[in-house]
CSV table of C-alpha atoms and ligand atoms in Angstrom, one decimal:
chain,number,residue,atom,x,y,z
A,978,MET,CA,10.1,35.8,-16.1
A,979,SER,CA,6.9,33.7,-16.4
A,980,ARG,CA,6.6,31.3,-19.3
A,981,THR,CA,3.7,31.2,-21.6
A,982,VAL,CA,2.3,27.7,-21.8
A,983,TYR,CA,-0.5,26.1,-23.9
A,984,VAL,CA,-3.5,24.4,-22.3
A,985,ASN,CA,-6.4,23.1,-24.3
A,986,GLY,CA,-6.5,25.9,-26.9
A,987,ASP,CA,-5.2,28.8,-24.8
A,988,TYR,CA,-1.8,30.4,-24.5
A,989,LEU,CA,-1.5,31.5,-20.8
A,990,PRO,CA,1.1,32.6,-18.2
A,991,GLU,CA,2.2,29.4,-16.5
A,992,ASN,CA,0.7,30.3,-13.1
A,993,GLU,CA,-2.8,30.8,-14.8
A,994,ALA,CA,-2.8,27.4,-16.6
A,995,THR,CA,-5.0,24.8,-15.0
A,996,ILE,CA,-6.1,21.2,-15.4
A,997,SER,CA,-9.0,19.4,-13.6
A,998,ILE,CA,-8.1,17.3,-10.5
A,999,PHE,CA,-10.2,14.6,-12.2
A,1000,ASP,CA,-7.9,14.6,-15.3
A,1001,ARG,CA,-6.9,10.9,-16.0
A,1002,GLY,CA,-3.4,12.0,-16.5
A,1003,PHE,CA,-3.3,13.1,-12.9
A,1004,LEU,CA,-5.3,10.2,-11.4
A,1005,MET,CA,-4.2,7.3,-13.6
A,1006,ALA,CA,-1.1,8.3,-15.5
A,1007,ASP,CA,-3.4,7.9,-18.5
A,1008,GLY,CA,-1.5,10.1,-20.9
A,1009,VAL,CA,1.3,10.2,-23.4
A,1010,TYR,CA,4.0,12.8,-24.1
A,1011,GLU,CA,6.8,13.9,-26.4
A,1012,VAL,CA,9.9,16.0,-25.9
A,1013,THR,CA,11.2,17.8,-29.0
A,1014,SER,CA,14.4,19.7,-28.9
A,1015,VAL,CA,15.0,23.2,-30.2
A,1016,LEU,CA,18.3,24.5,-31.7
A,1017,ASP,CA,18.6,27.9,-33.3
A,1018,GLY,CA,15.0,28.6,-32.4
A,1019,LYS,CA,13.9,25.7,-34.6
A,1020,LEU,CA,12.4,22.3,-33.9
A,1021,ILE,CA,14.5,19.2,-34.3
A,1022,ASP,CA,12.8,16.2,-36.0
A,1023,PHE,CA,9.3,17.4,-35.3
A,1024,GLU,CA,8.0,14.9,-37.9
A,1025,GLY,CA,9.4,12.0,-36.0
A,1026,HIS,CA,7.9,13.1,-32.7
A,1027,ALA,CA,4.5,13.8,-34.3
A,1028,VAL,CA,4.5,10.3,-35.9
A,1029,ARG,CA,5.4,8.6,-32.6
A,1030,LEU,CA,2.7,10.7,-30.8
A,1031,ALA,CA,0.1,9.5,-33.2
A,1032,ARG,CA,1.2,5.9,-32.7
A,1033,SER,CA,1.2,6.2,-28.9
A,1034,LEU,CA,-2.4,7.6,-29.0
A,1035,LYS,CA,-3.6,4.9,-31.3
A,1036,GLU,CA,-2.1,2.1,-29.1
A,1037,LEU,CA,-4.1,3.5,-26.2
A,1038,ASP,CA,-7.3,4.1,-28.1
A,1039,MET,CA,-7.0,7.8,-27.5
A,1040,LYS,CA,-8.4,10.5,-29.7
A,1041,THR,CA,-6.1,12.6,-31.8
A,1042,PRO,CA,-6.5,16.1,-30.3
A,1043,MET,CA,-5.4,18.1,-33.3
A,1044,SER,CA,-3.8,17.8,-36.7
A,1045,LYS,CA,0.0,17.6,-37.2
A,1046,GLU,CA,-0.1,21.1,-38.8
A,1047,ASP,CA,-1.9,22.6,-35.8
A,1048,LEU,CA,0.5,20.9,-33.4
A,1049,LEU,CA,3.5,22.2,-35.3
A,1050,GLU,CA,1.9,25.7,-35.1
A,1051,VAL,CA,1.5,25.5,-31.3
A,1052,HIS,CA,5.1,24.2,-30.9
A,1053,ARG,CA,6.4,27.1,-33.1
A,1054,GLU,CA,4.3,29.7,-31.4
A,1055,LEU,CA,5.5,28.7,-27.9
A,1056,VAL,CA,9.1,28.7,-29.0
A,1057,ARG,CA,8.6,32.2,-30.5
A,1058,ILE,CA,6.7,33.7,-27.5
A,1059,ASN,CA,9.2,32.3,-25.0
A,1060,GLY,CA,12.2,33.3,-27.1
A,1061,ILE,CA,13.7,29.8,-27.0
A,1062,GLU,CA,17.0,29.5,-28.9
A,1063,GLU,CA,18.1,26.2,-27.4
A,1064,GLY,CA,15.8,24.1,-25.3
A,1065,LEU,CA,12.9,21.7,-25.3
A,1066,VAL,CA,9.2,21.7,-26.0
A,1067,TYR,CA,7.3,19.3,-23.8
A,1068,LEU,CA,3.9,18.0,-25.0
A,1069,GLN,CA,1.4,16.0,-23.0
A,1070,VAL,CA,-1.9,14.5,-24.1
A,1071,THR,CA,-4.1,12.8,-21.6
A,1072,ARG,CA,-7.5,11.1,-21.9
A,1073,GLY,CA,-9.0,14.1,-20.2
A,1074,SER,CA,-11.6,14.3,-17.5
A,1075,ASP,CA,-15.3,13.3,-17.3
A,1076,GLY,CA,-15.6,14.9,-13.8
A,1077,ASP,CA,-15.1,11.8,-11.6
A,1078,ARG,CA,-12.8,8.9,-10.9
A,1079,ASP,CA,-13.5,5.6,-12.7
A,1080,PHE,CA,-11.2,2.9,-14.0
A,1081,ALA,CA,-13.3,2.6,-17.3
A,1082,PHE,CA,-12.3,5.0,-20.0
A,1083,PRO,CA,-14.7,7.9,-20.5
A,1084,ASP,CA,-16.7,8.0,-23.7
A,1085,PRO,CA,-14.4,9.7,-26.3
A,1086,GLU,CA,-17.5,11.3,-27.9
A,1087,THR,CA,-18.2,13.3,-24.8
A,1088,THR,CA,-14.7,13.6,-23.2
A,1089,ASP,CA,-12.0,15.5,-25.0
A,1090,PRO,CA,-8.3,14.7,-24.4
A,1091,SER,CA,-6.3,17.4,-22.5
A,1092,VAL,CA,-3.4,18.9,-24.3
A,1093,VAL,CA,-0.6,20.7,-22.5
A,1094,LEU,CA,2.6,22.1,-24.0
A,1095,PHE,CA,5.4,24.1,-22.4
A,1096,THR,CA,8.9,25.1,-23.2
A,1097,GLN,CA,12.1,24.6,-21.2
A,1098,ASN,CA,14.9,27.0,-21.9
A,1099,LYS,CA,18.3,25.2,-22.0
A,1100,PRO,CA,21.1,27.4,-23.2
A,1101,GLY,CA,24.2,25.3,-24.0
A,1102,LEU,CA,22.2,22.2,-25.0
A,1103,ALA,CA,24.3,21.6,-28.0
A,1104,ASP,CA,27.7,22.7,-26.6
A,1105,SER,CA,27.1,20.7,-23.4
A,1106,PRO,CA,29.9,20.4,-20.7
A,1107,ALA,CA,28.3,17.1,-19.6
A,1108,ALA,CA,28.7,15.6,-23.0
A,1109,LYS,CA,32.4,16.5,-23.0
A,1110,LYS,CA,32.9,14.8,-19.6
A,1111,GLY,CA,30.7,11.8,-20.3
A,1112,ALA,CA,28.1,10.2,-18.0
A,1113,LYS,CA,28.6,7.6,-15.2
A,1114,VAL,CA,25.8,5.0,-15.1
A,1115,ILE,CA,24.7,2.3,-12.7
A,1116,SER,CA,22.7,-0.8,-13.6
A,1117,ILE,CA,19.3,-1.4,-12.0
A,1118,GLU,CA,16.6,-4.0,-12.6
A,1119,ASP,CA,14.0,-3.0,-15.2
A,1120,ILE,CA,10.6,-3.4,-13.4
A,1121,ARG,CA,8.5,-1.2,-15.7
A,1122,TRP,CA,5.4,-2.4,-17.4
A,1123,GLY,CA,5.5,-4.3,-20.7
A,1124,ARG,CA,4.6,-1.6,-23.2
A,1125,ARG,CA,7.6,0.7,-23.1
A,1126,ASP,CA,7.2,1.4,-26.8
A,1127,ILE,CA,4.3,3.7,-25.8
A,1128,LYS,CA,5.6,7.0,-24.5
A,1129,THR,CA,3.3,7.2,-21.5
A,1130,VAL,CA,3.7,9.6,-18.5
A,1131,GLN,CA,4.2,6.7,-16.1
A,1132,LEU,CA,7.7,7.9,-15.1
A,1133,LEU,CA,7.9,7.0,-11.5
A,1134,TYR,CA,10.3,4.1,-11.9
A,1135,PRO,CA,12.6,6.1,-14.2
A,1136,SER,CA,12.6,8.9,-11.7
A,1137,MET,CA,13.5,6.4,-8.9
A,1138,GLY,CA,16.3,5.1,-11.2
A,1139,LYS,CA,17.7,8.6,-11.6
A,1140,MET,CA,17.6,9.0,-7.8
A,1141,MET,CA,19.4,5.6,-7.3
A,1142,ALA,CA,22.1,6.9,-9.7
A,1143,LYS,CA,22.4,10.2,-7.9
A,1144,LYS,CA,22.7,8.4,-4.5
A,1145,ALA,CA,25.5,6.3,-6.0
A,1146,GLY,CA,27.3,9.5,-7.2
A,1147,CYS,CA,26.4,8.8,-10.9
A,1148,ASP,CA,24.4,10.5,-13.6
A,1149,ASP,CA,21.9,7.9,-14.8
A,1150,ALA,CA,20.9,4.2,-14.7
A,1151,TRP,CA,20.7,1.5,-17.3
A,1152,MET,CA,17.9,-0.9,-16.8
A,1153,VAL,CA,18.4,-4.7,-17.1
A,1154,GLU,CA,15.8,-7.3,-17.8
A,1155,ASP,CA,16.5,-11.1,-18.0
A,1156,GLY,CA,20.2,-10.3,-18.0
A,1157,TYR,CA,20.1,-7.8,-20.9
A,1158,VAL,CA,20.2,-4.0,-21.0
A,1159,THR,CA,16.8,-2.6,-22.1
A,1160,GLU,CA,17.5,1.2,-22.1
A,1161,GLY,CA,18.5,4.1,-19.9
A,1162,THR,CA,15.9,5.8,-17.6
A,1163,SER,CA,15.2,8.4,-20.3
A,1164,ASN,CA,17.3,7.4,-23.3
A,1165,ASN,CA,18.3,4.5,-25.5
A,1166,ALA,CA,21.6,2.6,-24.7
A,1167,TYR,CA,24.5,1.6,-26.9
A,1168,ILE,CA,27.9,0.0,-26.7
A,1169,VAL,CA,30.8,0.3,-29.2
A,1170,LYS,CA,33.3,-2.3,-30.1
A,1171,GLY,CA,35.8,-1.2,-32.7
A,1172,ASN,CA,33.8,0.2,-35.6
A,1173,ARG,CA,30.6,-1.6,-34.5
A,1174,ILE,CA,27.7,0.0,-32.6
A,1175,ILE,CA,25.5,-2.4,-30.7
A,1176,THR,CA,22.0,-1.5,-29.4
A,1177,ARG,CA,18.9,-3.5,-28.5
A,1178,ALA,CA,16.5,-4.1,-31.3
A,1179,LEU,CA,13.1,-2.4,-31.4
A,1180,SER,CA,10.3,-4.2,-29.6
A,1181,ASN,CA,7.7,-3.5,-26.9
A,1182,ASP,CA,10.6,-3.6,-24.4
A,1183,ILE,CA,12.0,-0.2,-25.2
A,1184,LEU,CA,10.9,3.2,-26.5
A,1185,HIS,CA,11.5,3.6,-30.2
A,1186,GLY,CA,13.7,6.6,-29.8
A,1187,ILE,CA,13.4,9.3,-32.5
A,1188,THR,CA,17.1,10.2,-31.8
A,1189,ARG,CA,18.0,6.5,-32.1
A,1190,ALA,CA,16.5,6.3,-35.6
A,1191,ALA,CA,18.5,9.3,-36.8
A,1192,VAL,CA,21.7,8.4,-35.1
A,1193,LEU,CA,21.7,4.8,-36.5
A,1194,ARG,CA,21.0,6.3,-40.0
A,1195,PHE,CA,24.0,8.7,-39.7
A,1196,ALA,CA,26.2,5.9,-38.3
A,1197,ARG,CA,25.4,3.6,-41.3
A,1198,GLU,CA,26.0,6.6,-43.7
A,1199,ALA,CA,29.4,7.1,-42.0
A,1200,GLN,CA,30.3,3.4,-42.8
A,1201,MET,CA,30.0,2.3,-39.2
A,1202,GLU,CA,28.5,-1.1,-38.6
A,1203,VAL,CA,25.3,-1.3,-36.6
A,1204,GLU,CA,24.2,-4.4,-34.8
A,1205,GLU,CA,20.7,-4.4,-33.3
A,1206,ARG,CA,20.8,-7.1,-30.6
A,1207,ASN,CA,20.7,-7.7,-26.9
A,1208,PHE,CA,23.8,-7.1,-24.8
A,1209,THR,CA,24.6,-7.6,-21.1
A,1210,ILE,CA,26.1,-5.3,-18.5
A,1211,ASP,CA,29.3,-7.4,-18.5
A,1212,GLU,CA,29.6,-7.0,-22.3
A,1213,ALA,CA,29.0,-3.2,-21.8
A,1214,LYS,CA,31.7,-3.0,-19.1
A,1215,ALA,CA,34.2,-4.6,-21.5
A,1216,ALA,CA,33.2,-2.4,-24.5
A,1217,ASP,CA,35.5,0.2,-26.0
A,1218,GLU,CA,32.8,2.9,-25.6
A,1219,ALA,CA,29.2,3.4,-24.6
A,1220,PHE,CA,26.6,6.1,-25.1
A,1221,THR,CA,23.0,7.0,-24.9
A,1222,THR,CA,20.6,9.0,-27.2
A,1223,SER,CA,17.6,11.1,-26.5
A,1224,ALA,CA,16.0,14.3,-27.7
A,1225,SER,CA,17.0,16.1,-24.5
A,1226,ALA,CA,20.7,15.1,-24.5
A,1227,PHE,CA,21.3,14.1,-28.2
A,1228,VAL,CA,24.3,11.7,-28.1
A,1229,MET,CA,25.8,11.4,-24.6
A,1230,PRO,CA,29.0,9.4,-24.1
A,1231,VAL,CA,29.0,7.0,-21.1
A,1232,VAL,CA,32.4,6.6,-19.5
A,1233,GLU,CA,31.7,4.4,-16.5
A,1234,ILE,CA,29.3,1.5,-15.8
A,1235,ASP,CA,28.8,0.2,-12.2
A,1236,GLY,CA,32.2,1.8,-11.2
A,1237,VAL,CA,34.1,0.2,-14.1
A,1238,ALA,CA,35.7,2.8,-16.4
A,1239,LEU,CA,35.3,2.2,-20.2
A,1240,GLY,CA,38.6,2.6,-22.0
A,1241,ASP,CA,40.5,5.4,-20.4
A,1242,GLY,CA,37.4,6.7,-18.6
A,1243,LYS,CA,37.0,9.6,-21.1
A,1244,PRO,CA,34.6,9.9,-24.0
A,1245,GLY,CA,36.0,7.8,-26.9
A,1246,ARG,CA,36.1,8.4,-30.6
A,1247,VAL,CA,32.7,7.2,-31.9
A,1248,ALA,CA,30.2,8.8,-29.5
A,1249,PRO,CA,31.5,12.4,-29.8
A,1250,ARG,CA,31.7,12.0,-33.6
A,1251,LEU,CA,28.1,10.8,-33.8
A,1252,ARG,CA,27.1,13.7,-31.5
A,1253,GLU,CA,28.7,16.1,-33.9
A,1254,ILE,CA,27.2,14.6,-37.0
A,1255,TYR,CA,23.8,14.4,-35.3
A,1256,ILE,CA,23.8,18.0,-34.2
A,1257,ASP,CA,25.1,19.3,-37.6
A,1258,GLU,CA,22.7,17.3,-39.7
A,1259,MET,CA,19.6,18.0,-37.5
A,1260,ARG,CA,20.4,21.7,-37.3
A,1261,LYS,CA,20.3,21.8,-41.1
A,1262,ALA,CA,16.9,19.9,-41.2
A,1263,ALA,CA,15.3,21.9,-38.3
A,1264,ILE,CA,12.0,23.6,-39.0
B,233,PDD,N1,12.9,10.6,-23.0
B,233,PDD,N2,13.9,5.7,-23.8
B,233,PDD,C1,13.2,6.3,-22.8
B,233,PDD,C2,12.7,5.4,-21.7
B,233,PDD,C3,12.9,7.6,-22.9
B,233,PDD,O1,12.2,8.2,-21.9
B,233,PDD,C4,13.5,8.4,-24.0
B,233,PDD,C5,13.2,9.9,-24.1
B,233,PDD,C6,14.2,7.7,-25.0
B,233,PDD,C7,14.8,8.4,-26.2
B,233,PDD,O2,13.8,8.8,-27.1
B,233,PDD,P1,13.9,10.1,-28.0
B,233,PDD,O3,15.2,9.9,-28.8
B,233,PDD,O4,12.8,10.0,-28.9
B,233,PDD,O5,14.0,11.3,-27.1
B,233,PDD,C8,14.4,6.4,-24.8
B,233,PDD,C9,12.6,12.0,-23.0
B,233,PDD,C10,13.6,12.8,-23.6
B,233,PDD,C11,12.1,12.4,-21.7
B,233,PDD,O6,11.5,11.7,-21.0
B,233,PDD,O7,12.5,13.6,-21.2
């Protein structure tokens, strides 16, 4: 069955939705995005994603295409029309098209941003078999640009990272810069030692994960210690546990790094507990 998607004000069947070949998202990766999860047909942490979208747009001098209320309405409408119970809503805003290719930004007075949203149906997102098994990761060099705090659509290197992981028989890659782990290809990275959760502090080097903020809040509320600092791959290999967080996979235990099993090679105690708390709490707060 064809999805209904949203493009610049219209709800259309996916095969009728079009964007200009001159769109700067297509030509220059000049665009930002958000992925919001859906549980029980409701949006998880919409507010967090809307706030980060506004920040990404501001950092790139892009116009805000619509109010937060209107954006919420489009998200909800797509979830409703497409009958999504568990899944994702993808939102992309690009600097639009002024009908040609030019490095200089077009005049925002005359060129509107392009706005695209679509849903992805993912039954079993919460009760995920992958989360019960845990993920195997490899480490790769982080060669992305220096503004990873802006959620841009420049995802070629993360895609290459996923392919490198796949080739190595693994699920994902953790990126390393100057000897320290930055983040996963599409998630934030954590290690656990005893009752202590260690994750890189926020800066321009990583995306400020919306799931990260909520999970660290829940961890502190559950009397776990949180340490925001750099860690190396060697420290991660020697940790009791490791995990990642993202809107698309919530809390995902990591059971192997570069072929080294963590603990007994099965998800430990902390990551599954945090996953459970996160899903329970976010379900309650979903809108
Ligand atoms: N990725 N770091 C990177 C590089 C990411 O791409 C993502 C999210 C995260 C986690 O952010 P959040 O908790 O707000 O989802 C961290 C999304 C899910 C994606 O690209 O599909």
